C-alpha positions as MATLAB code, in Angstrom:
seq = 'XXXXXXXXXXXXXXXXXXXXXXXXXXXXXXXXXXXXXXXXXXXXXXXXXXXXXXXXXXXXXXXXXXXXXXXXXXXXXXXXXXXXXXXXXXXXXXXXXXXXXXXXXXXXXXXXXXXXXXXXXXXXXXXXXXXXXXXXXXXXXXXXXXXXXXXXXXXXXXXXXXXXXXXXXXXXXXXXXXXXXXXXXXXXXXXXXXXXXXXXXXXXXXXXXXXXXXXXXXXX';
ca = [
      44.187  -47.468   52.920;
      47.172  -45.899   51.523;
      47.149  -42.713   53.690;
      45.386  -42.441   57.086;
      45.995  -39.463   59.489;
      44.283  -39.016   62.515;
      44.288  -35.997   64.799;
      47.445  -34.344   63.701;
      48.930  -31.622   65.275;
      52.018  -29.518   64.056;
      53.520  -26.467   65.735;
      56.875  -24.804   64.834;
      58.557  -22.265   67.073;
      58.859  -18.722   65.865;
      61.253  -16.434   68.207;
      59.587  -16.930   71.518;
      56.216  -17.663   69.970;
      54.939  -21.495   68.970;
      52.642  -21.216   65.881;
      50.138  -24.255   65.769;
      50.115  -24.793   61.784;
      47.971  -27.910   61.920;
      45.111  -28.281   64.274;
      43.321  -31.796   64.803;
      43.844  -32.735   61.386;
      42.360  -36.079   60.182;
      42.064  -37.410   56.389;
      41.904  -40.701   54.827;
      43.344  -41.255   50.925;
      42.400  -44.641   49.163;
      45.112  -46.027   46.519;
      44.225  -44.778   43.376;
      42.734  -41.692   44.477;
      43.140  -38.144   42.967;
      43.032  -35.546   45.854;
      43.268  -31.927   45.894;
      44.634  -30.087   49.082;
      43.115  -26.420   48.758;
      43.754  -23.644   50.770;
      45.038  -19.949   50.918;
      48.858  -19.141   51.329;
      50.089  -19.801   54.991;
      46.761  -22.406   55.536;
      49.012  -25.068   56.499;
      49.013  -26.906   53.098;
      52.377  -27.341   52.286;
      53.419  -28.148   55.695;
      50.530  -31.190   55.627;
      52.032  -32.108   52.170;
      55.570  -31.969   53.752;
      54.514  -34.553   56.416;
      53.114  -36.991   53.908;
      55.978  -36.911   51.797;
      57.966  -37.631   54.825;
      59.972  -34.245   54.711;
      58.643  -32.953   58.028;
      57.545  -34.831   61.236;
      54.590  -34.050   63.278;
      54.113  -33.316   67.032;
      51.054  -35.701   68.358;
      48.279  -37.704   66.067;
      49.207  -40.491   63.930;
      50.055  -40.943   60.376;
      50.101  -44.465   58.642;
      51.352  -45.043   55.044;
      50.233  -48.429   53.669;
      49.854  -49.809   57.236;
      53.119  -48.440   58.467;
      53.255  -46.136   61.534;
      55.103  -43.020   59.936;
      56.789  -40.852   63.215;
      60.136  -39.790   64.080;
      61.685  -41.287   61.582;
      65.430  -40.288   60.911;
      66.666  -38.491   57.547;
      67.976  -42.081   56.476;
      64.912  -43.938   57.180;
      62.676  -41.174   55.550;
      64.671  -41.000   52.449;
      64.674  -44.808   51.898;
      61.036  -44.512   52.296;
      60.415  -41.522   50.085;
      62.586  -43.457   47.146;
      60.516  -46.669   47.361;
      57.078  -44.988   47.735;
      56.781  -41.526   46.593;
      57.513  -39.190   43.602;
      57.532  -35.326   44.003;
      56.513  -32.929   41.548;
      57.274  -29.228   42.641;
      56.398  -25.737   41.359;
      59.907  -24.567   40.663;
      60.722  -28.040   39.015;
      64.056  -28.888   41.049;
      66.061  -29.972   38.200;
      69.656  -29.853   38.231;
      70.555  -27.629   35.846;
      73.975  -29.437   34.472;
      72.290  -32.498   34.022;
      70.272  -33.536   31.043;
      66.505  -34.245   30.932;
      67.269  -38.127   30.949;
      69.929  -37.685   33.517;
      67.939  -35.741   35.686;
      65.297  -38.521   35.253;
      67.611  -41.611   36.159;
      68.760  -39.980   39.322;
      65.743  -41.588   41.753;
      67.280  -45.352   40.148;
      70.660  -44.203   40.749;
      69.863  -44.201   44.403;
      68.594  -47.272   44.291;
      71.703  -48.766   42.757;
      69.911  -49.838   39.270;
      72.418  -50.586   36.864;
      73.072  -47.165   34.377;
      71.919  -49.206   30.854;
      68.340  -50.094   32.860;
      68.244  -46.529   34.346;
      68.678  -45.171   30.473;
      66.072  -47.419   28.866;
      63.564  -46.461   31.953;
      64.529  -42.940   31.775;
      63.733  -42.758   28.106;
      60.555  -44.700   28.119;
      59.361  -42.005   30.920;
      60.239  -39.008   28.762;
      58.729  -40.541   25.795;
      55.667  -41.059   27.964;
      55.040  -37.295   29.044;
      55.703  -36.247   25.392;
      59.590  -35.491   25.479;
      61.370  -38.143   23.579;
      63.059  -35.582   21.355;
      64.295  -33.531   24.256;
      66.198  -36.334   26.252;
      69.542  -34.702   25.929;
      68.321  -31.055   26.607;
      69.832  -29.492   29.792;
      66.959  -27.501   32.002;
      67.747  -23.895   30.719;
      67.052  -25.273   26.989;
      63.443  -26.500   27.782;
      60.492  -24.370   28.435;
      58.377  -24.433   31.969;
      55.963  -26.720   30.690;
      58.798  -29.162   29.411;
      60.588  -28.532   33.079;
      57.502  -29.815   34.433;
      57.160  -32.935   32.376;
      60.778  -33.750   33.121;
      59.662  -33.614   36.922;
      57.024  -35.693   36.362;
      59.016  -38.410   34.563;
      61.340  -38.334   37.376;
      58.154  -39.094   39.749;
      57.195  -41.843   37.562;
      60.277  -43.466   36.819;
      60.799  -45.598   40.149;
      56.884  -46.751   40.031;
      55.830  -44.996   43.079;
      52.866  -45.605   44.928;
      52.228  -41.783   45.535;
      52.820  -38.619   43.285;
      52.843  -35.524   45.352;
      52.410  -32.491   43.209;
      53.255  -29.112   45.242;
      51.569  -26.448   42.783;
      52.326  -28.089   39.701;
      50.638  -25.138   37.584;
      51.887  -22.278   39.854;
      54.568  -21.073   37.444;
      53.052  -22.283   34.086;
      50.509  -20.080   31.717;
      46.821  -21.539   31.366;
      47.333  -23.700   28.378;
      50.467  -25.682   29.762;
      48.856  -25.773   33.241;
      45.953  -27.759   31.389;
      48.368  -29.700   29.551;
      50.325  -31.015   32.961;
      46.768  -31.522   34.501;
      45.922  -33.448   31.824;
      48.775  -35.837   32.104;
      48.371  -36.043   35.818;
      45.029  -37.318   35.134;
      46.082  -39.864   32.731;
      48.640  -40.592   35.244;
      45.881  -41.413   38.193;
      44.005  -43.286   35.275;
      46.678  -45.922   35.255;
      45.920  -46.510   38.983;
      48.372  -44.288   40.591;
      47.646  -42.096   43.850;
      48.167  -38.266   42.937;
      47.954  -35.908   45.770;
      47.792  -32.112   44.239;
      48.334  -29.226   46.387;
      46.934  -26.034   44.942;
      45.260  -22.725   45.832;
      43.499  -22.598   42.318;
      39.786  -23.783   42.966;
      39.855  -24.783   39.074;
      42.718  -27.173   39.426;
      41.184  -28.549   43.203;
      37.640  -29.152   41.161;
      39.300  -31.921   38.439;
      40.104  -33.728   41.157;
      37.682  -36.696   42.811;
      38.312  -35.781   46.373;
      38.903  -32.203   47.448;
      40.278  -31.160   50.917;
      40.054  -27.740   52.333;
      42.109  -26.414   54.738;
      42.194  -22.954   56.447;
      44.114  -21.899   59.532;
      45.529  -25.273   59.900;
      41.825  -27.105   60.189;
      40.196  -29.237   57.464;
      37.039  -27.377   56.817;
];
């Protein structure tokens, strides 16, 4: 089991009020699964993704990743786990505007202390894999939305992460480009990667082997 979440609760303080965002959530995700978490805006799906991605803590319950209990990590510990095990793909790409495509893809390897020559070779390989071998020296503002998302996917893959977390990866893209990005994520999953996609689009969710629907903080 790659991910095991049991009876998880999460609340936020909004002024004087405490708002319960996740309520008694339990999910299991096997290595190699292709999973969608679907729900409307405000349903709690992004909070759940942030907890799985170790970007946020939870109040009670348990979260095990590859057999390790993930609880109350400090930022250094969380960053180390993320860098080793998780690749992120966001709706807004999160590319650094002053760095070229290849430099953006090299970033996770820099944090691992990999030598620069190896970084360049691996980043080039990944950009070719996602169909951007001819765009390696382009800045983000010289790329289309679909090309930016491909750079983000290459960056997520370059450290051979166990889990790819995609938060609304097609949300900023047109229908044709969305299909291309989903096909790329499907190919990645067929190679054995665990892929978890957060979406509000039923047609995207249906492509996945496992669909988890969340409403008002509960799995339904």
